[in-house]
PDB file of C-alpha atoms in Angstrom:
ATOM      1  CA  UNK A   1     110.462  74.011 123.507  1.00 71.00           C
ATOM      2  CA  UNK A   2     108.350  73.519 120.365  1.00 78.00           C
ATOM      3  CA  UNK A   3     105.492  75.374 122.018  1.00 79.00           C
ATOM      4  CA  UNK A   4     107.750  78.314 122.831  1.00 77.00           C
ATOM      5  CA  UNK A   5     108.966  78.398 119.254  1.00 80.00           C
ATOM      6  CA  UNK A   6     105.394  78.315 117.966  1.00 79.00           C
ATOM      7  CA  UNK A   7     104.405  81.143 120.296  1.00 75.00           C
ATOM      8  CA  UNK A   8     107.402  83.205 119.226  1.00 72.00           C
ATOM      9  CA  UNK A   9     106.619  82.590 115.562  1.00 79.00           C
ATOM     10  CA  UNK A  10     102.970  83.485 116.087  1.00 76.00           C
ATOM     11  CA  UNK A  11     103.926  86.671 117.919  1.00 70.00           C
ATOM     12  CA  UNK A  12     106.230  87.741 115.086  1.00 72.00           C
ATOM     13  CA  UNK A  13     103.572  86.948 112.481  1.00 76.00           C
ATOM     14  CA  UNK A  14     101.004  89.039 114.352  1.00 73.00           C
ATOM     15  CA  UNK A  15     103.453  91.916 114.698  1.00 67.00           C
ATOM     16  CA  UNK A  16     104.288  91.711 110.987  1.00 72.00           C
ATOM     17  CA  UNK A  17     100.596  91.711 110.090  1.00 73.00           C
ATOM     18  CA  UNK A  18      99.869  94.669 112.339  1.00 67.00           C
ATOM     19  CA  UNK A  19     102.846  96.538 110.911  1.00 66.00           C
ATOM     20  CA  UNK A  20     101.583  96.007 107.348  1.00 73.00           C
ATOM     21  CA  UNK A  21      98.188  97.437 108.315  1.00 69.00           C
ATOM     22  CA  UNK A  22      99.734 100.513 109.929  1.00 65.00           C
ATOM     23  CA  UNK A  23     102.152 100.986 107.015  1.00 66.00           C
ATOM     24  CA  UNK A  24      99.185 101.035 104.648  1.00 67.00           C
ATOM     25  CA  UNK A  25      97.474 103.581 106.887  1.00 63.00           C
ATOM     26  CA  UNK A  26     100.601 105.734 107.062  1.00 62.00           C
ATOM     27  CA  UNK A  27     101.106 105.738 103.306  1.00 61.00           C
ATOM     28  CA  UNK A  28      97.418 106.427 102.643  1.00 56.00           C
ATOM     29  CA  UNK A  29      97.106 109.367 105.022  1.00 52.00           C
ATOM     30  CA  UNK A  30     100.519 110.717 105.996  1.00 51.00           C
ATOM     31  CA  UNK A  31     102.235 110.053 102.653  1.00 46.00           C
ATOM     32  CA  UNK A  32      99.216 110.721 100.464  1.00 46.00           C
ATOM     33  CA  UNK A  33     100.947 112.608  97.677  1.00 47.00           C
ATOM     34  CA  UNK A  34     103.880 111.699  95.482  1.00 49.00           C
ATOM     35  CA  UNK A  35     106.345 114.188  96.985  1.00 52.00           C
ATOM     36  CA  UNK A  36     105.767 113.040 100.573  1.00 67.00           C
ATOM     37  CA  UNK A  37     105.768 109.350  99.681  1.00 71.00           C
ATOM     38  CA  UNK A  38     109.196 109.683  98.092  1.00 78.00           C
ATOM     39  CA  UNK A  39     110.400 111.559 101.183  1.00 81.00           C
ATOM     40  CA  UNK A  40     109.223 108.754 103.476  1.00 82.00           C
ATOM     41  CA  UNK A  41     110.944 106.064 101.407  1.00 84.00           C
ATOM     42  CA  UNK A  42     114.188 108.033 101.172  1.00 89.00           C
ATOM     43  CA  UNK A  43     114.212 108.685 104.910  1.00 91.00           C
ATOM     44  CA  UNK A  44     113.710 104.979 105.549  1.00 91.00           C
ATOM     45  CA  UNK A  45     116.625 104.067 103.284  1.00 92.00           C
ATOM     46  CA  UNK A  46     118.921 106.769 104.684  1.00 94.00           C
ATOM     47  CA  UNK A  47     118.125 105.854 108.288  1.00 96.00           C
ATOM     48  CA  UNK A  48     118.675 102.116 107.827  1.00 95.00           C
ATOM     49  CA  UNK A  49     121.944 102.666 105.942  1.00 95.00           C
ATOM     50  CA  UNK A  50     123.279 105.035 108.619  1.00 96.00           C
ATOM     51  CA  UNK A  51     122.107 102.674 111.358  1.00 96.00           C
ATOM     52  CA  UNK A  52     124.109  99.830 109.843  1.00 96.00           C
ATOM     53  CA  UNK A  53     127.127 102.099 109.359  1.00 95.00           C
ATOM     54  CA  UNK A  54     126.960 103.080 113.043  1.00 96.00           C
ATOM     55  CA  UNK A  55     126.744  99.449 114.150  1.00 96.00           C
ATOM     56  CA  UNK A  56     123.173  99.275 115.418  1.00 97.00           C
ATOM     57  CA  UNK A  57     121.972  95.774 116.396  1.00 96.00           C
ATOM     58  CA  UNK A  58     119.332  94.167 114.188  1.00 93.00           C
ATOM     59  CA  UNK A  59     116.345  94.955 116.490  1.00 92.00           C
ATOM     60  CA  UNK A  60     117.236  98.659 116.282  1.00 95.00           C
ATOM     61  CA  UNK A  61     117.593  98.405 112.495  1.00 94.00           C
ATOM     62  CA  UNK A  62     114.086  96.935 112.316  1.00 91.00           C
ATOM     63  CA  UNK A  63     112.820  99.730 114.575  1.00 92.00           C
ATOM     64  CA  UNK A  64     114.392 102.295 112.237  1.00 93.00           C
ATOM     65  CA  UNK A  65     112.897 100.604 109.195  1.00 90.00           C
ATOM     66  CA  UNK A  66     109.397 100.761 110.667  1.00 88.00           C
ATOM     67  CA  UNK A  67     109.892 104.056 112.481  1.00 90.00           C
ATOM     68  CA  UNK A  68     110.872 105.869 109.295  1.00 88.00           C
ATOM     69  CA  UNK A  69     107.488 104.931 107.834  1.00 84.00           C
ATOM     70  CA  UNK A  70     105.439 105.432 110.979  1.00 86.00           C
ATOM     71  CA  UNK A  71     107.100 108.224 112.968  1.00 88.00           C
ATOM     72  CA  UNK A  72     104.423 110.746 111.983  1.00 85.00           C
ATOM     73  CA  UNK A  73     101.426 108.422 112.401  1.00 84.00           C
ATOM     74  CA  UNK A  74     100.374 110.542 115.391  1.00 87.00           C
ATOM     75  CA  UNK A  75      99.559 113.359 112.966  1.00 84.00           C
ATOM     76  CA  UNK A  76      96.247 111.567 112.510  1.00 80.00           C
ATOM     77  CA  UNK A  77      95.294 113.463 115.659  1.00 84.00           C
ATOM     78  CA  UNK A  78      96.345 116.850 114.229  1.00 85.00           C
ATOM     79  CA  UNK A  79      93.700 118.879 112.355  1.00 85.00           C
ATOM     80  CA  UNK A  80      94.065 118.911 108.579  1.00 78.00           C
ATOM     81  CA  UNK A  81      94.225 122.709 108.344  1.00 84.00           C
ATOM     82  CA  UNK A  82      97.306 122.723 110.567  1.00 86.00           C
ATOM     83  CA  UNK A  83      99.052 119.950 108.630  1.00 79.00           C
ATOM     84  CA  UNK A  84      98.444 121.720 105.309  1.00 76.00           C
ATOM     85  CA  UNK A  85      99.114 125.298 106.434  1.00 80.00           C
ATOM     86  CA  UNK A  86     101.736 126.796 104.069  1.00 77.00           C
ATOM     87  CA  UNK A  87     103.036 129.454 106.480  1.00 79.00           C
ATOM     88  CA  UNK A  88     104.441 129.543 110.000  1.00 85.00           C
ATOM     89  CA  UNK A  89     102.261 127.918 112.684  1.00 88.00           C
ATOM     90  CA  UNK A  90     100.934 129.964 115.588  1.00 92.00           C
ATOM     91  CA  UNK A  91     101.848 129.056 119.171  1.00 93.00           C
ATOM     92  CA  UNK A  92      98.508 127.312 119.663  1.00 94.00           C
ATOM     93  CA  UNK A  93      98.898 125.407 116.391  1.00 93.00           C
ATOM     94  CA  UNK A  94     102.419 124.309 117.356  1.00 93.00           C
ATOM     95  CA  UNK A  95     101.084 122.983 120.661  1.00 93.00           C
ATOM     96  CA  UNK A  96      98.620 120.830 118.708  1.00 91.00           C
ATOM     97  CA  UNK A  97     101.335 119.683 116.328  1.00 91.00           C
ATOM     98  CA  UNK A  98     103.641 118.715 119.200  1.00 94.00           C
ATOM     99  CA  UNK A  99     101.245 116.058 120.473  1.00 93.00           C
ATOM    100  CA  UNK A 100     101.928 113.812 117.489  1.00 93.00           C
ATOM    101  CA  UNK A 101     105.009 111.923 118.807  1.00 95.00           C
ATOM    102  CA  UNK A 102     103.163 110.991 122.010  1.00 95.00           C
ATOM    103  CA  UNK A 103      99.970 110.033 120.164  1.00 93.00           C
ATOM    104  CA  UNK A 104     101.947 108.020 117.639  1.00 90.00           C
ATOM    105  CA  UNK A 105     103.713 106.049 120.361  1.00 93.00           C
ATOM    106  CA  UNK A 106     100.398 105.354 122.097  1.00 92.00           C
ATOM    107  CA  UNK A 107      98.856 104.098 118.855  1.00 87.00           C
ATOM    108  CA  UNK A 108     101.774 101.712 118.315  1.00 87.00           C
ATOM    109  CA  UNK A 109     101.856 100.536 121.944  1.00 88.00           C
ATOM    110  CA  UNK A 110      98.683  98.568 121.220  1.00 81.00           C
ATOM    111  CA  UNK A 111     100.890  95.760 119.906  1.00 75.00           C
ATOM    112  CA  UNK A 112     104.098  94.311 121.330  1.00 76.00           C
ATOM    113  CA  UNK A 113     106.512  94.689 118.434  1.00 80.00           C
ATOM    114  CA  UNK A 114     109.658  92.534 118.685  1.00 81.00           C
ATOM    115  CA  UNK A 115     111.796  95.675 118.288  1.00 89.00           C
ATOM    116  CA  UNK A 116     111.841  99.080 120.057  1.00 92.00           C
ATOM    117  CA  UNK A 117     109.528 100.945 117.662  1.00 92.00           C
ATOM    118  CA  UNK A 118     107.611 103.114 120.118  1.00 94.00           C
ATOM    119  CA  UNK A 119     110.735 104.766 121.529  1.00 96.00           C
ATOM    120  CA  UNK A 120     111.785 105.821 118.007  1.00 96.00           C
ATOM    121  CA  UNK A 121     108.380 107.302 117.292  1.00 95.00           C
ATOM    122  CA  UNK A 122     108.085 109.054 120.654  1.00 97.00           C
ATOM    123  CA  UNK A 123     111.585 110.537 120.607  1.00 98.00           C
ATOM    124  CA  UNK A 124     112.156 111.630 117.000  1.00 97.00           C
ATOM    125  CA  UNK A 125     111.576 115.315 117.887  1.00 96.00           C
ATOM    126  CA  UNK A 126     113.867 115.344 120.919  1.00 98.00           C
ATOM    127  CA  UNK A 127     116.983 117.520 120.604  1.00 98.00           C
ATOM    128  CA  UNK A 128     120.569 116.860 121.625  1.00 98.00           C
ATOM    129  CA  UNK A 129     120.566 119.897 123.969  1.00 98.00           C
ATOM    130  CA  UNK A 130     117.334 118.864 125.730  1.00 98.00           C
ATOM    131  CA  UNK A 131     115.027 121.484 124.199  1.00 97.00           C
ATOM    132  CA  UNK A 132     112.959 119.062 122.110  1.00 97.00           C
ATOM    133  CA  UNK A 133     109.640 117.367 122.809  1.00 96.00           C
ATOM    134  CA  UNK A 134     107.675 115.608 124.229  1.00 96.00           C
ATOM    135  CA  UNK A 135     109.994 114.526 127.084  1.00 97.00           C
ATOM    136  CA  UNK A 136     112.897 117.010 126.809  1.00 97.00           C
ATOM    137  CA  UNK A 137     115.427 114.177 126.675  1.00 98.00           C
ATOM    138  CA  UNK A 138     119.060 115.232 126.315  1.00 97.00           C
ATOM    139  CA  UNK A 139     122.135 113.751 124.607  1.00 97.00           C
ATOM    140  CA  UNK A 140     122.401 109.992 124.874  1.00 97.00           C
ATOM    141  CA  UNK A 141     119.142 109.832 126.818  1.00 98.00           C
ATOM    142  CA  UNK A 142     117.579 109.968 123.347  1.00 98.00           C
ATOM    143  CA  UNK A 143     117.592 106.499 121.730  1.00 97.00           C
ATOM    144  CA  UNK A 144     120.191 106.345 118.963  1.00 98.00           C
ATOM    145  CA  UNK A 145     117.677 105.193 116.312  1.00 97.00           C
ATOM    146  CA  UNK A 146     115.597 108.307 117.046  1.00 98.00           C
ATOM    147  CA  UNK A 147     118.710 110.497 116.795  1.00 98.00           C
ATOM    148  CA  UNK A 148     119.488 108.989 113.389  1.00 98.00           C
ATOM    149  CA  UNK A 149     115.917 109.425 112.183  1.00 97.00           C
ATOM    150  CA  UNK A 150     115.766 113.091 113.190  1.00 97.00           C
ATOM    151  CA  UNK A 151     118.938 113.936 111.221  1.00 97.00           C
ATOM    152  CA  UNK A 152     118.002 112.181 107.983  1.00 96.00           C
ATOM    153  CA  UNK A 153     114.396 113.395 108.189  1.00 93.00           C
ATOM    154  CA  UNK A 154     115.601 116.999 108.445  1.00 94.00           C
ATOM    155  CA  UNK A 155     118.159 116.686 105.639  1.00 95.00           C
ATOM    156  CA  UNK A 156     115.745 115.098 103.194  1.00 92.00           C
ATOM    157  CA  UNK A 157     112.941 117.530 104.046  1.00 89.00           C
ATOM    158  CA  UNK A 158     115.250 120.478 103.329  1.00 93.00           C
ATOM    159  CA  UNK A 159     116.240 119.065  99.934  1.00 90.00           C
ATOM    160  CA  UNK A 160     112.660 118.134  98.944  1.00 83.00           C
ATOM    161  CA  UNK A 161     110.287 120.267  96.907  1.00 75.00           C
ATOM    162  CA  UNK A 162     107.331 121.652  98.834  1.00 67.00           C
ATOM    163  CA  UNK A 163     104.287 123.690  97.696  1.00 59.00           C
ATOM    164  CA  UNK A 164     105.414 126.597  99.903  1.00 60.00           C
ATOM    165  CA  UNK A 165     109.168 126.650  99.124  1.00 71.00           C
ATOM    166  CA  UNK A 166     111.853 125.495  96.738  1.00 83.00           C
ATOM    167  CA  UNK A 167     114.266 122.783  97.885  1.00 87.00           C
ATOM    168  CA  UNK A 168     117.665 123.689  99.246  1.00 92.00           C
ATOM    169  CA  UNK A 169     120.739 122.444  97.436  1.00 92.00           C
ATOM    170  CA  UNK A 170     122.637 119.525  98.947  1.00 91.00           C
ATOM    171  CA  UNK A 171     125.336 121.934 100.084  1.00 93.00           C
ATOM    172  CA  UNK A 172     122.858 124.352 101.696  1.00 95.00           C
ATOM    173  CA  UNK A 173     121.021 121.568 103.522  1.00 95.00           C
ATOM    174  CA  UNK A 174     124.254 120.000 104.724  1.00 94.00           C
ATOM    175  CA  UNK A 175     125.490 123.374 105.990  1.00 95.00           C
ATOM    176  CA  UNK A 176     122.308 123.786 108.027  1.00 96.00           C
ATOM    177  CA  UNK A 177     122.422 120.266 109.502  1.00 97.00           C
ATOM    178  CA  UNK A 178     126.082 120.685 110.456  1.00 97.00           C
ATOM    179  CA  UNK A 179     125.291 124.026 112.116  1.00 97.00           C
ATOM    180  CA  UNK A 180     122.784 122.197 114.352  1.00 97.00           C
ATOM    181  CA  UNK A 181     125.230 119.451 115.413  1.00 98.00           C
ATOM    182  CA  UNK A 182     125.591 119.559 119.183  1.00 97.00           C
ATOM    183  CA  UNK A 183     122.399 121.616 119.527  1.00 98.00           C
ATOM    184  CA  UNK A 184     119.548 119.799 117.794  1.00 98.00           C
ATOM    185  CA  UNK A 185     121.446 116.776 116.509  1.00 98.00           C
ATOM    186  CA  UNK A 186     123.948 114.191 117.699  1.00 98.00           C
ATOM    187  CA  UNK A 187     127.336 115.280 116.246  1.00 98.00           C
ATOM    188  CA  UNK A 188     128.306 111.657 115.552  1.00 98.00           C
ATOM    189  CA  UNK A 189     125.167 111.072 113.485  1.00 98.00           C
ATOM    190  CA  UNK A 190     125.726 114.283 111.540  1.00 98.00           C
ATOM    191  CA  UNK A 191     129.300 113.215 110.792  1.00 97.00           C
ATOM    192  CA  UNK A 192     128.071 109.799 109.603  1.00 97.00           C
ATOM    193  CA  UNK A 193     125.634 111.553 107.265  1.00 96.00           C
ATOM    194  CA  UNK A 194     128.425 113.733 105.846  1.00 96.00           C
ATOM    195  CA  UNK A 195     130.755 110.792 105.258  1.00 96.00           C
ATOM    196  CA  UNK A 196     128.091 108.623 103.581  1.00 95.00           C
ATOM    197  CA  UNK A 197     126.119 111.311 101.739  1.00 93.00           C
ATOM    198  CA  UNK A 198     127.252 110.555  98.187  1.00 91.00           C
ATOM    199  CA  UNK A 199     126.237 106.918  98.553  1.00 92.00           C
ATOM    200  CA  UNK A 200     122.908 107.902 100.108  1.00 89.00           C
ATOM    201  CA  UNK A 201     122.178 110.368  97.298  1.00 87.00           C
ATOM    202  CA  UNK A 202     122.706 107.563  94.772  1.00 88.00           C
ATOM    203  CA  UNK A 203     120.129 105.457  96.617  1.00 87.00           C
ATOM    204  CA  UNK A 204     117.751 108.441  96.736  1.00 83.00           C
ATOM    205  CA  UNK A 205     117.921 108.813  92.956  1.00 84.00           C
ATOM    206  CA  UNK A 206     116.944 105.159  92.583  1.00 86.00           C
ATOM    207  CA  UNK A 207     113.943 105.651  94.896  1.00 82.00           C
ATOM    208  CA  UNK A 208     112.751 108.655  92.890  1.00 77.00           C
ATOM    209  CA  UNK A 209     112.617 106.467  89.772  1.00 78.00           C
ATOM    210  CA  UNK A 210     110.640 103.597  91.309  1.00 71.00           C
ATOM    211  CA  UNK A 211     107.148 102.797  90.019  1.00 46.00           C
ATOM    212  CA  UNK A 212     105.715 102.921  93.548  1.00 50.00           C
ATOM    213  CA  UNK A 213     106.536 106.602  94.038  1.00 44.00           C
ATOM    214  CA  UNK A 214     106.232 107.830  90.439  1.00 45.00           C
ATOM    215  CA  UNK A 215     102.642 106.576  90.175  1.00 45.00           C
ATOM    216  CA  UNK A 216     101.479 108.054  93.500  1.00 45.00           C
ATOM    217  CA  UNK A 217      98.987 110.922  93.083  1.00 43.00           C
ATOM    218  CA  UNK A 218     100.328 114.459  93.270  1.00 40.00           C
ATOM    219  CA  UNK A 219      97.849 115.999  95.701  1.00 42.00           C
ATOM    220  CA  UNK A 220      99.066 119.522  94.967  1.00 37.00           C
ATOM    221  CA  UNK A 221      97.456 119.234  91.501  1.00 40.00           C
ATOM    222  CA  UNK A 222      94.088 117.939  92.692  1.00 39.00           C
ATOM    223  CA  UNK A 223      91.287 120.484  92.504  1.00 42.00           C
ATOM    224  CA  UNK A 224      89.308 118.949  95.361  1.00 43.00           C
ATOM    225  CA  UNK A 225      91.478 118.744  98.500  1.00 42.00           C
ATOM    226  CA  UNK A 226      88.480 117.757 100.646  1.00 42.00           C
ATOM    227  CA  UNK A 227      87.769 114.367  99.119  1.00 42.00           C
ATOM    228  CA  UNK A 228      86.835 111.045 100.694  1.00 39.00           C
ATOM    229  CA  UNK A 229      90.348 110.394 101.983  1.00 40.00           C
ATOM    230  CA  UNK A 230      90.440 113.697 103.874  1.00 43.00           C
ATOM    231  CA  UNK A 231      86.961 113.139 105.355  1.00 43.00           C
ATOM    232  CA  UNK A 232      87.943 109.637 106.445  1.00 42.00           C
ATOM    233  CA  UNK A 233      91.169 110.961 107.962  1.00 43.00           C
ATOM    234  CA  UNK A 234      89.255 113.592 109.941  1.00 47.00           C
ATOM    235  CA  UNK A 235      86.876 110.933 111.262  1.00 47.00           C
ATOM    236  CA  UNK A 236      89.854 108.810 112.304  1.00 42.00           C
ATOM    237  CA  UNK A 237      91.425 111.802 114.072  1.00 42.00           C
ATOM    238  CA  UNK A 238      88.241 112.333 116.066  1.00 48.00           C
ATOM    239  CA  UNK A 239      88.112 108.649 116.986  1.00 45.00           C
ATOM    240  CA  UNK A 240      91.772 108.618 118.072  1.00 41.00           C
ATOM    241  CA  UNK A 241      91.340 111.679 120.276  1.00 45.00           C
ATOM    242  CA  UNK A 242      88.256 110.098 121.866  1.00 49.00           C
ATOM    243  CA  UNK A 243      90.174 106.930 122.728  1.00 45.00           C
ATOM    244  CA  UNK A 244      93.667 108.170 123.621  1.00 42.00           C
ATOM    245  CA  UNK A 245      94.230 110.442 126.579  1.00 41.00           C
TER     246      UNK A 245
END
């Protein structure tokens, strides 16, 4: 019995260590400017709060907590010029962008996390009506944590400032999300967002004032967008594509 406990403890410690490494990688590459880093932290908070409100068990809460940080880790395999393109992507560019949930899940499958992280990462672009990707899952075939993540990720992205557009107001973003209930999003998750939005917005304001996000570099103001970090990221993308089918 003691041996089993030791093995379980060791497994959790290894998973925690691996998660910390990947979190650092995600924040360094995917959330490499102040605006995006705040978005990631808000999405994590929103998702976990909604998950608890909707009665998710603790393993799913942990998956949401990690998945909110790591759901776009597969974008390491997407060329930089596509990720940073200010306008609409072409069909070919969208095809390259759509590989990132699958690649992200395959990256994270290299460790056995004690919670269902890979399913959140793989399924966060699935749609309620079955028109999403990569697996065209429909309705409750999509894991509930992934359904929660997709709603809060969309809402916060719409209300966030971007170099290529101004943020929508809370009312405008909420109107859009509600219009997609039953098509892109689980209606129950959308309703939970509506009911809890004032409380979530209060938490978001606290995140925006934290030292961690306020001190992050604003990449939009950097003159050299092709620095060491970008070169390293491109090398990592090449390595990932060489090693993941």
